[in-house]
């Protein structure tokens, strides 16, 4: 009975991982497309020298969406070939598991480092942070306590590691909460100023357009009177 139950759990977990993985891939590709479409070029520090400004622009090239799709297609093809050649070897399967799960578990680390350097979490949504915590907590509880025998050690180690990073980011939100409020207020004020400037530009453009039309009408009237 125990072996049958374990086999059922293994089949159930494997059948759910496939669709969930593809759903996550499609969601991340969609987010990549949106971020590339609406990204704004980062402005270098005004106090930096001209050479450092030029190097900052040259060291951060902007790639098109097609470039990333080509890279993903190449990566998928390479992984498929490696899997076909070495799928019989358990060491290869274990290494692929550690590599993929380990890479996925390190995704919050850049956010953790950015928060530490800025001493602020401005720009990071609270819903995103709690979404990370909820998802990783549920995943860790499921893998470690509910299904301890249905998954390999890679899942447990990487899930607990990612959850620990989420907890560190949560602690940063408490430690840096004062600076985060100040930065969010400054960002909101800057956004309002940009909107006001855009409105002024639109008004000036409309005034210039109306003035040009009036001049054309006046010139046409003068020409008719002379004739």
PDB file of C-alpha atoms in Angstrom:
ATOM      1  CA  UNK A   1       0.000   0.000   0.000  1.00  0.00           C
ATOM      2  CA  UNK A   2       2.803   2.378   0.887  1.00  0.00           C
ATOM      3  CA  UNK A   3       4.567   1.763  -2.419  1.00  0.00           C
ATOM      4  CA  UNK A   4       1.327   2.296  -4.336  1.00  0.00           C
ATOM      5  CA  UNK A   5       0.670   5.555  -2.498  1.00  0.00           C
ATOM      6  CA  UNK A   6       4.209   6.776  -3.119  1.00  0.00           C
ATOM      7  CA  UNK A   7       3.920   5.899  -6.806  1.00  0.00           C
ATOM      8  CA  UNK A   8       0.619   7.774  -7.034  1.00  0.00           C
ATOM      9  CA  UNK A   9       2.171  10.823  -5.373  1.00  0.00           C
ATOM     10  CA  UNK A  10       5.128  10.683  -7.742  1.00  0.00           C
ATOM     11  CA  UNK A  11       2.898  10.479 -10.827  1.00  0.00           C
ATOM     12  CA  UNK A  12       0.648  13.255  -9.533  1.00  0.00           C
ATOM     13  CA  UNK A  13       3.552  15.585  -8.811  1.00  0.00           C
ATOM     14  CA  UNK A  14       5.191  14.901 -12.171  1.00  0.00           C
ATOM     15  CA  UNK A  15       1.922  15.461 -14.061  1.00  0.00           C
ATOM     16  CA  UNK A  16       1.453  18.827 -12.364  1.00  0.00           C
ATOM     17  CA  UNK A  17       5.034  20.040 -12.794  1.00  0.00           C
ATOM     18  CA  UNK A  18       4.932  19.946 -16.586  1.00  0.00           C
ATOM     19  CA  UNK A  19       1.953  22.281 -17.199  1.00  0.00           C
ATOM     20  CA  UNK A  20       3.008  24.533 -14.325  1.00  0.00           C
ATOM     21  CA  UNK A  21       6.506  24.890 -15.784  1.00  0.00           C
ATOM     22  CA  UNK A  22       5.208  25.787 -19.242  1.00  0.00           C
ATOM     23  CA  UNK A  23       2.738  28.248 -17.726  1.00  0.00           C
ATOM     24  CA  UNK A  24       5.554  29.936 -15.820  1.00  0.00           C
ATOM     25  CA  UNK A  25       7.707  30.120 -18.957  1.00  0.00           C
ATOM     26  CA  UNK A  26       4.925  31.753 -20.974  1.00  0.00           C
ATOM     27  CA  UNK A  27       4.213  34.205 -18.148  1.00  0.00           C
ATOM     28  CA  UNK A  28       7.874  35.190 -17.870  1.00  0.00           C
ATOM     29  CA  UNK A  29       8.191  35.637 -21.641  1.00  0.00           C
ATOM     30  CA  UNK A  30       5.120  37.878 -21.532  1.00  0.00           C
ATOM     31  CA  UNK A  31       6.632  39.943 -18.720  1.00  0.00           C
ATOM     32  CA  UNK A  32       9.860  40.220 -20.700  1.00  0.00           C
ATOM     33  CA  UNK A  33       7.918  41.504 -23.706  1.00  0.00           C
ATOM     34  CA  UNK A  34       6.134  44.119 -21.599  1.00  0.00           C
ATOM     35  CA  UNK A  35       9.310  45.258 -19.839  1.00  0.00           C
ATOM     36  CA  UNK A  36      11.143  45.695 -23.145  1.00  0.00           C
ATOM     37  CA  UNK A  37       8.213  47.604 -24.639  1.00  0.00           C
ATOM     38  CA  UNK A  38       7.827  50.099 -21.804  1.00  0.00           C
ATOM     39  CA  UNK A  39      11.367  50.316 -20.458  1.00  0.00           C
ATOM     40  CA  UNK A  40      12.904  53.753 -20.017  1.00  0.00           C
ATOM     41  CA  UNK A  41      16.621  54.332 -20.602  1.00  0.00           C
ATOM     42  CA  UNK A  42      18.512  54.689 -17.361  1.00  0.00           C
ATOM     43  CA  UNK A  43      20.138  58.060 -16.855  1.00  0.00           C
ATOM     44  CA  UNK A  44      23.741  58.055 -15.644  1.00  0.00           C
ATOM     45  CA  UNK A  45      24.799  60.083 -12.658  1.00  0.00           C
ATOM     46  CA  UNK A  46      25.214  63.759 -13.571  1.00  0.00           C
ATOM     47  CA  UNK A  47      28.287  64.027 -11.360  1.00  0.00           C
ATOM     48  CA  UNK A  48      30.118  61.325 -13.290  1.00  0.00           C
ATOM     49  CA  UNK A  49      32.736  62.117 -15.879  1.00  0.00           C
ATOM     50  CA  UNK A  50      32.078  62.033 -19.599  1.00  0.00           C
ATOM     51  CA  UNK A  51      34.090  58.851 -20.050  1.00  0.00           C
ATOM     52  CA  UNK A  52      32.161  57.061 -17.296  1.00  0.00           C
ATOM     53  CA  UNK A  53      28.876  58.211 -18.820  1.00  0.00           C
ATOM     54  CA  UNK A  54      29.887  56.852 -22.211  1.00  0.00           C
ATOM     55  CA  UNK A  55      31.031  53.590 -20.689  1.00  0.00           C
ATOM     56  CA  UNK A  56      27.775  53.227 -18.748  1.00  0.00           C
ATOM     57  CA  UNK A  57      25.751  53.534 -21.935  1.00  0.00           C
ATOM     58  CA  UNK A  58      28.035  51.251 -23.928  1.00  0.00           C
ATOM     59  CA  UNK A  59      28.133  48.583 -21.196  1.00  0.00           C
ATOM     60  CA  UNK A  60      24.337  48.246 -21.013  1.00  0.00           C
ATOM     61  CA  UNK A  61      23.096  47.515 -24.548  1.00  0.00           C
ATOM     62  CA  UNK A  62      19.396  47.242 -25.241  1.00  0.00           C
ATOM     63  CA  UNK A  63      18.369  44.067 -27.042  1.00  0.00           C
ATOM     64  CA  UNK A  64      15.158  43.485 -28.945  1.00  0.00           C
ATOM     65  CA  UNK A  65      12.551  40.878 -28.010  1.00  0.00           C
ATOM     66  CA  UNK A  66      13.551  38.726 -30.992  1.00  0.00           C
ATOM     67  CA  UNK A  67      17.088  38.494 -29.599  1.00  0.00           C
ATOM     68  CA  UNK A  68      15.816  36.908 -26.377  1.00  0.00           C
ATOM     69  CA  UNK A  69      13.509  34.548 -28.269  1.00  0.00           C
ATOM     70  CA  UNK A  70      16.444  33.362 -30.391  1.00  0.00           C
ATOM     71  CA  UNK A  71      18.505  32.803 -27.253  1.00  0.00           C
ATOM     72  CA  UNK A  72      15.704  30.816 -25.602  1.00  0.00           C
ATOM     73  CA  UNK A  73      15.286  28.688 -28.728  1.00  0.00           C
ATOM     74  CA  UNK A  74      19.032  27.982 -28.797  1.00  0.00           C
ATOM     75  CA  UNK A  75      19.066  27.118 -25.092  1.00  0.00           C
ATOM     76  CA  UNK A  76      16.062  24.806 -25.456  1.00  0.00           C
ATOM     77  CA  UNK A  77      17.683  23.047 -28.413  1.00  0.00           C
ATOM     78  CA  UNK A  78      20.952  22.575 -26.527  1.00  0.00           C
ATOM     79  CA  UNK A  79      19.200  21.175 -23.472  1.00  0.00           C
ATOM     80  CA  UNK A  80      17.150  18.821 -25.654  1.00  0.00           C
ATOM     81  CA  UNK A  81      20.264  17.444 -27.343  1.00  0.00           C
ATOM     82  CA  UNK A  82      22.041  16.957 -24.013  1.00  0.00           C
ATOM     83  CA  UNK A  83      19.004  15.205 -22.568  1.00  0.00           C
ATOM     84  CA  UNK A  84      18.749  12.829 -25.524  1.00  0.00           C
ATOM     85  CA  UNK A  85      22.437  11.946 -25.265  1.00  0.00           C
ATOM     86  CA  UNK A  86      22.789  11.603 -21.489  1.00  0.00           C
ATOM     87  CA  UNK A  87      19.326  10.754 -20.183  1.00  0.00           C
ATOM     88  CA  UNK A  88      20.504   7.278 -19.171  1.00  0.00           C
ATOM     89  CA  UNK A  89      22.989   8.666 -16.669  1.00  0.00           C
ATOM     90  CA  UNK A  90      21.582   9.466 -13.247  1.00  0.00           C
ATOM     91  CA  UNK A  91      24.440  11.870 -12.535  1.00  0.00           C
ATOM     92  CA  UNK A  92      23.435  14.033 -15.492  1.00  0.00           C
ATOM     93  CA  UNK A  93      19.790  14.106 -14.379  1.00  0.00           C
ATOM     94  CA  UNK A  94      20.786  15.080 -10.843  1.00  0.00           C
ATOM     95  CA  UNK A  95      23.141  17.777 -12.136  1.00  0.00           C
ATOM     96  CA  UNK A  96      20.443  19.217 -14.399  1.00  0.00           C
ATOM     97  CA  UNK A  97      18.062  19.272 -11.452  1.00  0.00           C
ATOM     98  CA  UNK A  98      20.505  21.127  -9.217  1.00  0.00           C
ATOM     99  CA  UNK A  99      21.381  23.585 -11.978  1.00  0.00           C
ATOM    100  CA  UNK A 100      17.807  24.448 -12.973  1.00  0.00           C
ATOM    101  CA  UNK A 101      16.374  24.579  -9.466  1.00  0.00           C
ATOM    102  CA  UNK A 102      19.424  26.378  -8.118  1.00  0.00           C
ATOM    103  CA  UNK A 103      19.220  29.013 -10.830  1.00  0.00           C
ATOM    104  CA  UNK A 104      15.516  29.529 -10.167  1.00  0.00           C
ATOM    105  CA  UNK A 105      16.102  29.829  -6.420  1.00  0.00           C
ATOM    106  CA  UNK A 106      18.628  32.652  -6.906  1.00  0.00           C
ATOM    107  CA  UNK A 107      16.153  34.933  -8.714  1.00  0.00           C
ATOM    108  CA  UNK A 108      15.372  37.077  -5.612  1.00  0.00           C
ATOM    109  CA  UNK A 109      19.075  37.688  -4.878  1.00  0.00           C
ATOM    110  CA  UNK A 110      19.463  40.709  -7.249  1.00  0.00           C
ATOM    111  CA  UNK A 111      16.496  42.350  -5.515  1.00  0.00           C
ATOM    112  CA  UNK A 112      18.081  41.648  -2.131  1.00  0.00           C
ATOM    113  CA  UNK A 113      21.377  43.235  -3.219  1.00  0.00           C
ATOM    114  CA  UNK A 114      19.619  46.252  -4.756  1.00  0.00           C
ATOM    115  CA  UNK A 115      17.677  46.851  -1.551  1.00  0.00           C
ATOM    116  CA  UNK A 116      20.873  46.666   0.502  1.00  0.00           C
ATOM    117  CA  UNK A 117      22.706  49.159  -1.716  1.00  0.00           C
ATOM    118  CA  UNK A 118      19.823  51.648  -1.833  1.00  0.00           C
ATOM    119  CA  UNK A 119      18.743  51.071   1.780  1.00  0.00           C
ATOM    120  CA  UNK A 120      15.215  51.191   0.389  1.00  0.00           C
ATOM    121  CA  UNK A 121      12.551  49.004  -1.203  1.00  0.00           C
ATOM    122  CA  UNK A 122      11.060  51.789  -3.326  1.00  0.00           C
ATOM    123  CA  UNK A 123       9.534  50.391  -6.500  1.00  0.00           C
ATOM    124  CA  UNK A 124       9.007  46.892  -5.087  1.00  0.00           C
ATOM    125  CA  UNK A 125       5.314  46.170  -4.668  1.00  0.00           C
ATOM    126  CA  UNK A 126       4.203  44.730  -1.349  1.00  0.00           C
ATOM    127  CA  UNK A 127       1.892  42.382  -3.240  1.00  0.00           C
ATOM    128  CA  UNK A 128       4.871  40.978  -5.149  1.00  0.00           C
ATOM    129  CA  UNK A 129       6.840  40.421  -1.946  1.00  0.00           C
ATOM    130  CA  UNK A 130       3.989  38.678  -0.156  1.00  0.00           C
ATOM    131  CA  UNK A 131       3.279  36.680  -3.303  1.00  0.00           C
ATOM    132  CA  UNK A 132       6.854  35.407  -3.202  1.00  0.00           C
ATOM    133  CA  UNK A 133       6.547  34.568   0.484  1.00  0.00           C
ATOM    134  CA  UNK A 134       3.230  32.780   0.103  1.00  0.00           C
ATOM    135  CA  UNK A 135       4.308  30.767  -2.934  1.00  0.00           C
ATOM    136  CA  UNK A 136       7.708  29.766  -1.583  1.00  0.00           C
ATOM    137  CA  UNK A 137       6.302  28.982   1.878  1.00  0.00           C
ATOM    138  CA  UNK A 138       3.620  26.752   0.392  1.00  0.00           C
ATOM    139  CA  UNK A 139       6.202  25.077  -1.848  1.00  0.00           C
ATOM    140  CA  UNK A 140       8.601  24.454   1.040  1.00  0.00           C
ATOM    141  CA  UNK A 141       5.905  23.055   3.321  1.00  0.00           C
ATOM    142  CA  UNK A 142       4.634  20.810   0.542  1.00  0.00           C
ATOM    143  CA  UNK A 143       8.052  19.451  -0.428  1.00  0.00           C
ATOM    144  CA  UNK A 144       9.583  19.104   3.038  1.00  0.00           C
ATOM    145  CA  UNK A 145       6.670  18.115   5.274  1.00  0.00           C
ATOM    146  CA  UNK A 146       3.687  16.957   3.209  1.00  0.00           C
ATOM    147  CA  UNK A 147       5.521  14.990   0.513  1.00  0.00           C
ATOM    148  CA  UNK A 148       8.947  14.223   2.008  1.00  0.00           C
ATOM    149  CA  UNK A 149       9.481  11.037  -0.021  1.00  0.00           C
ATOM    150  CA  UNK A 150       8.050  12.089  -3.376  1.00  0.00           C
ATOM    151  CA  UNK A 151      10.767  14.527  -4.465  1.00  0.00           C
ATOM    152  CA  UNK A 152      14.538  14.547  -4.609  1.00  0.00           C
ATOM    153  CA  UNK A 153      16.790  16.518  -2.310  1.00  0.00           C
ATOM    154  CA  UNK A 154      17.291  19.269  -4.929  1.00  0.00           C
ATOM    155  CA  UNK A 155      13.708  20.451  -4.553  1.00  0.00           C
ATOM    156  CA  UNK A 156      13.936  20.685  -0.776  1.00  0.00           C
ATOM    157  CA  UNK A 157      17.291  22.483  -0.642  1.00  0.00           C
ATOM    158  CA  UNK A 158      16.425  25.027  -3.337  1.00  0.00           C
ATOM    159  CA  UNK A 159      12.938  25.671  -1.950  1.00  0.00           C
ATOM    160  CA  UNK A 160      14.273  26.359   1.545  1.00  0.00           C
ATOM    161  CA  UNK A 161      17.062  28.547   0.147  1.00  0.00           C
ATOM    162  CA  UNK A 162      14.616  30.652  -1.872  1.00  0.00           C
ATOM    163  CA  UNK A 163      12.327  30.996   1.135  1.00  0.00           C
ATOM    164  CA  UNK A 164      15.264  32.229   3.225  1.00  0.00           C
ATOM    165  CA  UNK A 165      15.978  34.943   0.631  1.00  0.00           C
ATOM    166  CA  UNK A 166      12.322  35.999   0.751  1.00  0.00           C
ATOM    167  CA  UNK A 167      12.504  36.258   4.534  1.00  0.00           C
ATOM    168  CA  UNK A 168      15.625  38.429   4.258  1.00  0.00           C
ATOM    169  CA  UNK A 169      13.825  40.758   1.828  1.00  0.00           C
ATOM    170  CA  UNK A 170      10.882  40.907   4.231  1.00  0.00           C
ATOM    171  CA  UNK A 171      13.252  41.902   7.024  1.00  0.00           C
ATOM    172  CA  UNK A 172      14.685  44.604   4.750  1.00  0.00           C
ATOM    173  CA  UNK A 173      11.182  45.990   4.245  1.00  0.00           C
ATOM    174  CA  UNK A 174      10.974  46.478   8.012  1.00  0.00           C
ATOM    175  CA  UNK A 175      14.489  47.866   8.473  1.00  0.00           C
ATOM    176  CA  UNK A 176      14.325  50.251   5.495  1.00  0.00           C
ATOM    177  CA  UNK A 177      10.650  51.215   5.849  1.00  0.00           C
ATOM    178  CA  UNK A 178      11.398  54.887   6.643  1.00  0.00           C
ATOM    179  CA  UNK A 179      13.646  55.436   3.613  1.00  0.00           C
ATOM    180  CA  UNK A 180      11.216  53.473   1.453  1.00  0.00           C
ATOM    181  CA  UNK A 181       8.387  55.884   2.320  1.00  0.00           C
ATOM    182  CA  UNK A 182      10.587  58.883   1.516  1.00  0.00           C
ATOM    183  CA  UNK A 183      11.668  57.430  -1.820  1.00  0.00           C
ATOM    184  CA  UNK A 184       8.117  56.479  -2.784  1.00  0.00           C
ATOM    185  CA  UNK A 185       6.913  60.002  -1.986  1.00  0.00           C
ATOM    186  CA  UNK A 186       9.746  61.501  -4.042  1.00  0.00           C
ATOM    187  CA  UNK A 187       8.969  59.200  -6.970  1.00  0.00           C
ATOM    188  CA  UNK A 188       5.289  60.116  -6.827  1.00  0.00           C
ATOM    189  CA  UNK A 189       6.122  63.830  -6.746  1.00  0.00           C
ATOM    190  CA  UNK A 190       8.465  63.446  -9.706  1.00  0.00           C
ATOM    191  CA  UNK A 191       5.794  61.558 -11.635  1.00  0.00           C
ATOM    192  CA  UNK A 192       3.250  64.302 -10.926  1.00  0.00           C
ATOM    193  CA  UNK A 193       5.739  66.937 -12.123  1.00  0.00           C
ATOM    194  CA  UNK A 194       6.284  65.012 -15.344  1.00  0.00           C
ATOM    195  CA  UNK A 195       2.532  64.798 -15.922  1.00  0.00           C
ATOM    196  CA  UNK A 196       2.164  68.536 -15.280  1.00  0.00           C
ATOM    197  CA  UNK A 197       5.004  69.316 -17.689  1.00  0.00           C
ATOM    198  CA  UNK A 198       3.409  67.128 -20.346  1.00  0.00           C
ATOM    199  CA  UNK A 199       0.093  68.943 -19.878  1.00  0.00           C
ATOM    200  CA  UNK A 200       1.845  72.316 -20.256  1.00  0.00           C
ATOM    201  CA  UNK A 201       3.541  71.100 -23.424  1.00  0.00           C
ATOM    202  CA  UNK A 202       0.215  69.929 -24.849  1.00  0.00           C
ATOM    203  CA  UNK A 203      -1.414  73.272 -24.015  1.00  0.00           C
ATOM    204  CA  UNK A 204       1.427  75.229 -25.625  1.00  0.00           C
ATOM    205  CA  UNK A 205       1.198  73.020 -28.695  1.00  0.00           C
ATOM    206  CA  UNK A 206      -2.547  73.636 -28.986  1.00  0.00           C
ATOM    207  CA  UNK A 207      -2.039  77.399 -28.606  1.00  0.00           C
ATOM    208  CA  UNK A 208       0.642  77.434 -31.298  1.00  0.00           C
ATOM    209  CA  UNK A 209      -1.580  75.405 -33.605  1.00  0.00           C
ATOM    210  CA  UNK A 210      -4.533  77.760 -33.119  1.00  0.00           C
ATOM    211  CA  UNK A 211      -2.284  80.784 -33.613  1.00  0.00           C
ATOM    212  CA  UNK A 212      -0.978  79.346 -36.874  1.00  0.00           C
ATOM    213  CA  UNK A 213      -4.506  78.720 -38.088  1.00  0.00           C
ATOM    214  CA  UNK A 214      -5.530  82.304 -37.253  1.00  0.00           C
ATOM    215  CA  UNK A 215      -2.540  83.656 -39.159  1.00  0.00           C
ATOM    216  CA  UNK A 216      -3.505  81.571 -42.190  1.00  0.00           C
ATOM    217  CA  UNK A 217      -7.087  82.862 -42.002  1.00  0.00           C
ATOM    218  CA  UNK A 218      -5.884  86.478 -41.679  1.00  0.00           C
ATOM    219  CA  UNK A 219      -3.563  86.117 -44.652  1.00  0.00           C
ATOM    220  CA  UNK A 220      -6.394  84.644 -46.713  1.00  0.00           C
ATOM    221  CA  UNK A 221      -8.697  87.532 -45.733  1.00  0.00           C
ATOM    222  CA  UNK A 222      -6.096  90.177 -46.611  1.00  0.00           C
ATOM    223  CA  UNK A 223      -5.475  88.541 -49.962  1.00  0.00           C
ATOM    224  CA  UNK A 224      -9.203  88.521 -50.751  1.00  0.00           C
ATOM    225  CA  UNK A 225      -9.566  92.224 -49.815  1.00  0.00           C
ATOM    226  CA  UNK A 226      -6.691  93.288 -52.053  1.00  0.00           C
ATOM    227  CA  UNK A 227      -8.128  91.390 -54.987  1.00  0.00           C
TER     228      UNK A 227
END
